[in-house]
């Protein structure tokens, strides 16, 4: 059975919200902030320009010719709705409170709340109370101890794909002068941010899924299968 611990914005279950849910289709145009922004920009001239350089992956998606104007309008949009205040800060929706949800199998239950000002509470109107009991992965009530520092000095090896399209996600670059490998991109930034936020140190290294000639060693399925087999080097594949 799968167990997950997550968060979601707290939305009070008011009568008004329930009534709104029943008629949301009729009021979508008026209540949706994206629709409001589109109305302010205007309905004309919203064509899409596509690149013609033969690029692949996400680079082939159309780019709105008025996207920057639409984005700026959405960033300036703020109002108070049925779920609370709507306001974007650095592109992120701000929420006054988050509910901590413990999902076990198909079912989830709220075990507490978190607010920027007061931290974790069992109930929003009962400050200082502890959150409810958590069922952890493995269906255990015991709090996981976390990472145990290895005595063998082994590093966590993170396999990364070698690809040509949309390198903003992940890119592997080799330096012939120093014979070193650099891995960066959005996915790498997120991974390293998570690792730095851990309360314990984890030694890791990135391993490109590449042939000796530095080309891709196969598909994503091939890469995942090699990880499943516990392969530490990919040179034997060629």
PDB file of N, CA, C and O in Angstrom, residues 116-166:
ATOM      1  N   UNK A 116       2.634  30.504   7.611  1.00  0.00           N
ATOM      2  CA  UNK A 116       3.952  31.153   7.675  1.00  0.00           C
ATOM      3  C   UNK A 116       4.228  31.807   9.022  1.00  0.00           C
ATOM      4  O   UNK A 116       5.376  31.855   9.473  1.00  0.00           O
ATOM      5  N   UNK A 117       3.182  32.288   9.688  1.00  0.00           N
ATOM      6  CA  UNK A 117       3.380  33.024  10.936  1.00  0.00           C
ATOM      7  C   UNK A 117       3.496  32.113  12.153  1.00  0.00           C
ATOM      8  O   UNK A 117       4.233  32.416  13.096  1.00  0.00           O
ATOM      9  N   UNK A 118       2.779  30.978  12.146  1.00  0.00           N
ATOM     10  CA  UNK A 118       2.695  30.163  13.360  1.00  0.00           C
ATOM     11  C   UNK A 118       3.215  28.745  13.215  1.00  0.00           C
ATOM     12  O   UNK A 118       3.222  27.996  14.192  1.00  0.00           O
ATOM     13  N   UNK A 119       3.623  28.345  12.023  1.00  0.00           N
ATOM     14  CA  UNK A 119       4.145  26.997  11.853  1.00  0.00           C
ATOM     15  C   UNK A 119       3.054  25.944  11.881  1.00  0.00           C
ATOM     16  O   UNK A 119       1.940  26.167  11.403  1.00  0.00           O
ATOM     17  N   UNK A 120       3.368  24.772  12.469  1.00  0.00           N
ATOM     18  CA  UNK A 120       2.454  23.633  12.466  1.00  0.00           C
ATOM     19  C   UNK A 120       1.455  23.709  13.612  1.00  0.00           C
ATOM     20  O   UNK A 120       1.837  23.925  14.768  1.00  0.00           O
ATOM     21  N   UNK A 121       0.179  23.499  13.276  1.00  0.00           N
ATOM     22  CA  UNK A 121      -0.899  23.420  14.260  1.00  0.00           C
ATOM     23  C   UNK A 121      -1.768  22.221  13.929  1.00  0.00           C
ATOM     24  O   UNK A 121      -1.871  21.801  12.785  1.00  0.00           O
ATOM     25  N   UNK A 122      -2.419  21.683  14.966  1.00  0.00           N
ATOM     26  CA  UNK A 122      -3.401  20.623  14.722  1.00  0.00           C
ATOM     27  C   UNK A 122      -4.674  21.223  14.148  1.00  0.00           C
ATOM     28  O   UNK A 122      -5.267  20.687  13.220  1.00  0.00           O
ATOM     29  N   UNK A 123      -5.110  22.341  14.712  1.00  0.00           N
ATOM     30  CA  UNK A 123      -6.280  23.059  14.224  1.00  0.00           C
ATOM     31  C   UNK A 123      -5.911  24.533  14.084  1.00  0.00           C
ATOM     32  O   UNK A 123      -5.149  25.067  14.895  1.00  0.00           O
ATOM     33  N   UNK A 124      -6.455  25.184  13.074  1.00  0.00           N
ATOM     34  CA  UNK A 124      -6.126  26.587  12.851  1.00  0.00           C
ATOM     35  C   UNK A 124      -6.557  27.470  14.012  1.00  0.00           C
ATOM     36  O   UNK A 124      -5.929  28.492  14.299  1.00  0.00           O
ATOM     37  N   UNK A 125      -7.643  27.092  14.691  1.00  0.00           N
ATOM     38  CA  UNK A 125      -8.137  27.913  15.793  1.00  0.00           C
ATOM     39  C   UNK A 125      -7.635  27.431  17.152  1.00  0.00           C
ATOM     40  O   UNK A 125      -8.125  27.867  18.189  1.00  0.00           O
ATOM     41  N   UNK A 126      -6.655  26.498  17.156  1.00  0.00           N
ATOM     42  CA  UNK A 126      -6.096  25.990  18.413  1.00  0.00           C
ATOM     43  C   UNK A 126      -4.577  26.055  18.359  1.00  0.00           C
ATOM     44  O   UNK A 126      -3.902  25.049  18.115  1.00  0.00           O
ATOM     45  N   UNK A 127      -3.996  27.242  18.556  1.00  0.00           N
ATOM     46  CA  UNK A 127      -2.540  27.382  18.460  1.00  0.00           C
ATOM     47  C   UNK A 127      -1.816  26.554  19.511  1.00  0.00           C
ATOM     48  O   UNK A 127      -2.287  26.381  20.633  1.00  0.00           O
ATOM     49  N   UNK A 128      -0.671  26.025  19.100  1.00  0.00           N
ATOM     50  CA  UNK A 128       0.156  25.268  20.025  1.00  0.00           C
ATOM     51  C   UNK A 128      -0.144  23.788  20.072  1.00  0.00           C
ATOM     52  O   UNK A 128       0.600  23.027  20.696  1.00  0.00           O
ATOM     53  N   UNK A 129      -1.218  23.340  19.439  1.00  0.00           N
ATOM     54  CA  UNK A 129      -1.548  21.918  19.462  1.00  0.00           C
ATOM     55  C   UNK A 129      -0.682  21.159  18.470  1.00  0.00           C
ATOM     56  O   UNK A 129      -0.293  21.680  17.431  1.00  0.00           O
ATOM     57  N   UNK A 130      -0.367  19.917  18.797  1.00  0.00           N
ATOM     58  CA  UNK A 130       0.480  19.095  17.940  1.00  0.00           C
ATOM     59  C   UNK A 130      -0.338  18.500  16.796  1.00  0.00           C
ATOM     60  O   UNK A 130      -1.541  18.263  16.932  1.00  0.00           O
ATOM     61  N   UNK A 131       0.338  18.249  15.684  1.00  0.00           N
ATOM     62  CA  UNK A 131      -0.341  17.636  14.545  1.00  0.00           C
ATOM     63  C   UNK A 131      -0.701  16.200  14.883  1.00  0.00           C
ATOM     64  O   UNK A 131      -0.164  15.596  15.825  1.00  0.00           O
ATOM     65  N   UNK A 132      -1.635  15.641  14.097  1.00  0.00           N
ATOM     66  CA  UNK A 132      -2.078  14.276  14.336  1.00  0.00           C
ATOM     67  C   UNK A 132      -1.015  13.247  13.996  1.00  0.00           C
ATOM     68  O   UNK A 132       0.038  13.561  13.426  1.00  0.00           O
ATOM     69  N   UNK A 133      -1.301  12.004  14.351  1.00  0.00           N
ATOM     70  CA  UNK A 133      -0.370  10.922  14.060  1.00  0.00           C
ATOM     71  C   UNK A 133      -0.250  10.703  12.558  1.00  0.00           C
ATOM     72  O   UNK A 133      -1.217  10.847  11.815  1.00  0.00           O
ATOM     73  N   UNK A 134       0.950  10.337  12.128  1.00  0.00           N
ATOM     74  CA  UNK A 134       1.242  10.151  10.709  1.00  0.00           C
ATOM     75  C   UNK A 134       1.513   8.684  10.428  1.00  0.00           C
ATOM     76  O   UNK A 134       2.268   8.029  11.158  1.00  0.00           O
ATOM     77  N   UNK A 135       0.882   8.168   9.378  1.00  0.00           N
ATOM     78  CA  UNK A 135       1.230   6.845   8.869  1.00  0.00           C
ATOM     79  C   UNK A 135       2.325   7.051   7.826  1.00  0.00           C
ATOM     80  O   UNK A 135       2.103   7.679   6.793  1.00  0.00           O
ATOM     81  N   UNK A 136       3.530   6.520   8.089  1.00  0.00           N
ATOM     82  CA  UNK A 136       4.670   6.728   7.208  1.00  0.00           C
ATOM     83  C   UNK A 136       4.759   5.609   6.174  1.00  0.00           C
ATOM     84  O   UNK A 136       4.121   4.560   6.338  1.00  0.00           O
ATOM     85  N   UNK A 137       5.517   5.822   5.090  1.00  0.00           N
ATOM     86  CA  UNK A 137       5.705   4.744   4.105  1.00  0.00           C
ATOM     87  C   UNK A 137       6.150   3.453   4.782  1.00  0.00           C
ATOM     88  O   UNK A 137       7.010   3.457   5.661  1.00  0.00           O
ATOM     89  N   UNK A 138       5.535   2.350   4.338  1.00  0.00           N
ATOM     90  CA  UNK A 138       5.749   1.074   4.999  1.00  0.00           C
ATOM     91  C   UNK A 138       4.677   0.790   6.025  1.00  0.00           C
ATOM     92  O   UNK A 138       4.759  -0.185   6.774  1.00  0.00           O
ATOM     93  N   UNK A 139       3.641   1.700   6.078  1.00  0.00           N
ATOM     94  CA  UNK A 139       2.530   1.571   7.021  1.00  0.00           C
ATOM     95  C   UNK A 139       3.023   1.500   8.465  1.00  0.00           C
ATOM     96  O   UNK A 139       2.575   0.685   9.267  1.00  0.00           O
ATOM     97  N   UNK A 140       3.977   2.376   8.772  1.00  0.00           N
ATOM     98  CA  UNK A 140       4.555   2.415  10.108  1.00  0.00           C
ATOM     99  C   UNK A 140       4.176   3.714  10.802  1.00  0.00           C
ATOM    100  O   UNK A 140       4.071   4.766  10.169  1.00  0.00           O
ATOM    101  N   UNK A 141       3.974   3.631  12.129  1.00  0.00           N
ATOM    102  CA  UNK A 141       3.712   4.822  12.930  1.00  0.00           C
ATOM    103  C   UNK A 141       5.015   5.447  13.429  1.00  0.00           C
ATOM    104  O   UNK A 141       5.009   6.564  13.942  1.00  0.00           O
ATOM    105  N   UNK A 142       6.128   4.733  13.290  1.00  0.00           N
ATOM    106  CA  UNK A 142       7.417   5.227  13.773  1.00  0.00           C
ATOM    107  C   UNK A 142       7.985   6.251  12.798  1.00  0.00           C
ATOM    108  O   UNK A 142       7.978   6.037  11.580  1.00  0.00           O
ATOM    109  N   UNK A 143       8.491   7.358  13.325  1.00  0.00           N
ATOM    110  CA  UNK A 143       9.069   8.409  12.482  1.00  0.00           C
ATOM    111  C   UNK A 143      10.374   7.905  11.872  1.00  0.00           C
ATOM    112  O   UNK A 143      11.243   7.400  12.596  1.00  0.00           O
ATOM    113  N   UNK A 144      10.545   8.003  10.543  1.00  0.00           N
ATOM    114  CA  UNK A 144      11.792   7.546   9.917  1.00  0.00           C
ATOM    115  C   UNK A 144      12.998   8.290  10.474  1.00  0.00           C
ATOM    116  O   UNK A 144      12.932   9.485  10.772  1.00  0.00           O
ATOM    117  N   UNK A 145      14.117   7.578  10.603  1.00  0.00           N
ATOM    118  CA  UNK A 145      15.333   8.196  11.124  1.00  0.00           C
ATOM    119  C   UNK A 145      16.051   9.028  10.079  1.00  0.00           C
ATOM    120  O   UNK A 145      16.845   9.893  10.412  1.00  0.00           O
ATOM    121  N   UNK A 146      15.788   8.744   8.805  1.00  0.00           N
ATOM    122  CA  UNK A 146      16.475   9.487   7.760  1.00  0.00           C
ATOM    123  C   UNK A 146      17.758   8.801   7.339  1.00  0.00           C
ATOM    124  O   UNK A 146      18.007   7.627   7.627  1.00  0.00           O
ATOM    125  N   UNK A 147      18.609   9.548   6.680  1.00  0.00           N
ATOM    126  CA  UNK A 147      19.832   9.003   6.109  1.00  0.00           C
ATOM    127  C   UNK A 147      20.839   8.652   7.198  1.00  0.00           C
ATOM    128  O   UNK A 147      21.074   9.419   8.122  1.00  0.00           O
ATOM    129  N   UNK A 148      21.445   7.475   7.076  1.00  0.00           N
ATOM    130  CA  UNK A 148      22.537   7.071   7.951  1.00  0.00           C
ATOM    131  C   UNK A 148      23.836   7.232   7.175  1.00  0.00           C
ATOM    132  O   UNK A 148      23.988   6.681   6.085  1.00  0.00           O
ATOM    133  N   UNK A 149      24.764   8.009   7.708  1.00  0.00           N
ATOM    134  CA  UNK A 149      26.013   8.283   6.999  1.00  0.00           C
ATOM    135  C   UNK A 149      26.764   6.982   6.761  1.00  0.00           C
ATOM    136  O   UNK A 149      27.069   6.244   7.702  1.00  0.00           O
ATOM    137  N   UNK A 150      27.063   6.631   5.495  1.00  0.00           N
ATOM    138  CA  UNK A 150      27.744   5.368   5.214  1.00  0.00           C
ATOM    139  C   UNK A 150      29.192   5.399   5.675  1.00  0.00           C
ATOM    140  O   UNK A 150      29.852   6.435   5.632  1.00  0.00           O
ATOM    141  N   UNK A 151      29.664   4.262   6.129  1.00  0.00           N
ATOM    142  CA  UNK A 151      31.057   4.160   6.576  1.00  0.00           C
ATOM    143  C   UNK A 151      31.981   3.744   5.446  1.00  0.00           C
ATOM    144  O   UNK A 151      33.200   3.811   5.587  1.00  0.00           O
ATOM    145  N   UNK A 152      31.421   3.316   4.315  1.00  0.00           N
ATOM    146  CA  UNK A 152      32.248   2.854   3.203  1.00  0.00           C
ATOM    147  C   UNK A 152      32.687   3.988   2.294  1.00  0.00           C
ATOM    148  O   UNK A 152      33.518   3.790   1.420  1.00  0.00           O
ATOM    149  N   UNK A 153      32.118   5.183   2.475  1.00  0.00           N
ATOM    150  CA  UNK A 153      32.495   6.309   1.639  1.00  0.00           C
ATOM    151  C   UNK A 153      31.842   6.303   0.277  1.00  0.00           C
ATOM    152  O   UNK A 153      32.217   7.090  -0.591  1.00  0.00           O
ATOM    153  N   UNK A 154      30.860   5.431   0.046  1.00  0.00           N
ATOM    154  CA  UNK A 154      30.184   5.385  -1.241  1.00  0.00           C
ATOM    155  C   UNK A 154      29.293   6.604  -1.424  1.00  0.00           C
ATOM    156  O   UNK A 154      28.704   7.104  -0.481  1.00  0.00           O
ATOM    157  N   UNK A 155      29.191   7.051  -2.670  1.00  0.00           N
ATOM    158  CA  UNK A 155      28.355   8.193  -2.992  1.00  0.00           C
ATOM    159  C   UNK A 155      27.036   7.735  -3.610  1.00  0.00           C
ATOM    160  O   UNK A 155      26.953   6.662  -4.207  1.00  0.00           O
ATOM    161  N   UNK A 156      26.026   8.563  -3.443  1.00  0.00           N
ATOM    162  CA  UNK A 156      24.763   8.347  -4.140  1.00  0.00           C
ATOM    163  C   UNK A 156      24.982   8.697  -5.607  1.00  0.00           C
ATOM    164  O   UNK A 156      25.352   9.820  -5.938  1.00  0.00           O
ATOM    165  N   UNK A 157      24.774   7.733  -6.491  1.00  0.00           N
ATOM    166  CA  UNK A 157      25.008   7.939  -7.920  1.00  0.00           C
ATOM    167  C   UNK A 157      23.677   8.253  -8.600  1.00  0.00           C
ATOM    168  O   UNK A 157      22.742   7.452  -8.548  1.00  0.00           O
ATOM    169  N   UNK A 158      23.603   9.410  -9.220  1.00  0.00           N
ATOM    170  CA  UNK A 158      22.378   9.891  -9.861  1.00  0.00           C
ATOM    171  C   UNK A 158      22.580   9.851 -11.373  1.00  0.00           C
ATOM    172  O   UNK A 158      23.395  10.601 -11.921  1.00  0.00           O
ATOM    173  N   UNK A 159      21.854   8.971 -12.048  1.00  0.00           N
ATOM    174  CA  UNK A 159      21.981   8.832 -13.495  1.00  0.00           C
ATOM    175  C   UNK A 159      21.161   9.919 -14.184  1.00  0.00           C
ATOM    176  O   UNK A 159      19.993  10.141 -13.833  1.00  0.00           O
ATOM    177  N   UNK A 160      21.759  10.595 -15.146  1.00  0.00           N
ATOM    178  CA  UNK A 160      21.071  11.657 -15.880  1.00  0.00           C
ATOM    179  C   UNK A 160      21.107  11.335 -17.371  1.00  0.00           C
ATOM    180  O   UNK A 160      22.099  10.805 -17.883  1.00  0.00           O
ATOM    181  N   UNK A 161      20.032  11.625 -18.089  1.00  0.00           N
ATOM    182  CA  UNK A 161      19.990  11.330 -19.528  1.00  0.00           C
ATOM    183  C   UNK A 161      20.826  12.320 -20.325  1.00  0.00           C
ATOM    184  O   UNK A 161      20.997  13.477 -19.929  1.00  0.00           O
ATOM    185  N   UNK A 162      21.327  11.856 -21.441  1.00  0.00           N
ATOM    186  CA  UNK A 162      22.032  12.717 -22.392  1.00  0.00           C
ATOM    187  C   UNK A 162      21.090  12.944 -23.564  1.00  0.00           C
ATOM    188  O   UNK A 162      20.736  12.012 -24.279  1.00  0.00           O
ATOM    189  N   UNK A 163      20.631  14.168 -23.736  1.00  0.00           N
ATOM    190  CA  UNK A 163      19.643  14.472 -24.761  1.00  0.00           C
ATOM    191  C   UNK A 163      20.002  15.774 -25.455  1.00  0.00           C
ATOM    192  O   UNK A 163      20.791  16.569 -24.950  1.00  0.00           O
ATOM    193  N   UNK A 164      19.378  15.984 -26.605  1.00  0.00           N
ATOM    194  CA  UNK A 164      19.680  17.167 -27.402  1.00  0.00           C
ATOM    195  C   UNK A 164      18.562  18.200 -27.356  1.00  0.00           C
ATOM    196  O   UNK A 164      18.810  19.383 -27.495  1.00  0.00           O
ATOM    197  N   UNK A 165      17.328  17.758 -27.160  1.00  0.00           N
ATOM    198  CA  UNK A 165      16.213  18.686 -27.170  1.00  0.00           C
ATOM    199  C   UNK A 165      15.927  19.293 -25.813  1.00  0.00           C
ATOM    200  O   UNK A 165      16.062  18.639 -24.775  1.00  0.00           O
ATOM    201  N   UNK A 166      15.556  20.552 -25.792  1.00  0.00           N
ATOM    202  CA  UNK A 166      15.141  21.293 -24.601  1.00  0.00           C
ATOM    203  C   UNK A 166      16.113  21.079 -23.444  1.00  0.00           C
ATOM    204  O   UNK A 166      15.800  20.482 -22.419  1.00  0.00           O
TER     205      UNK A 166
END
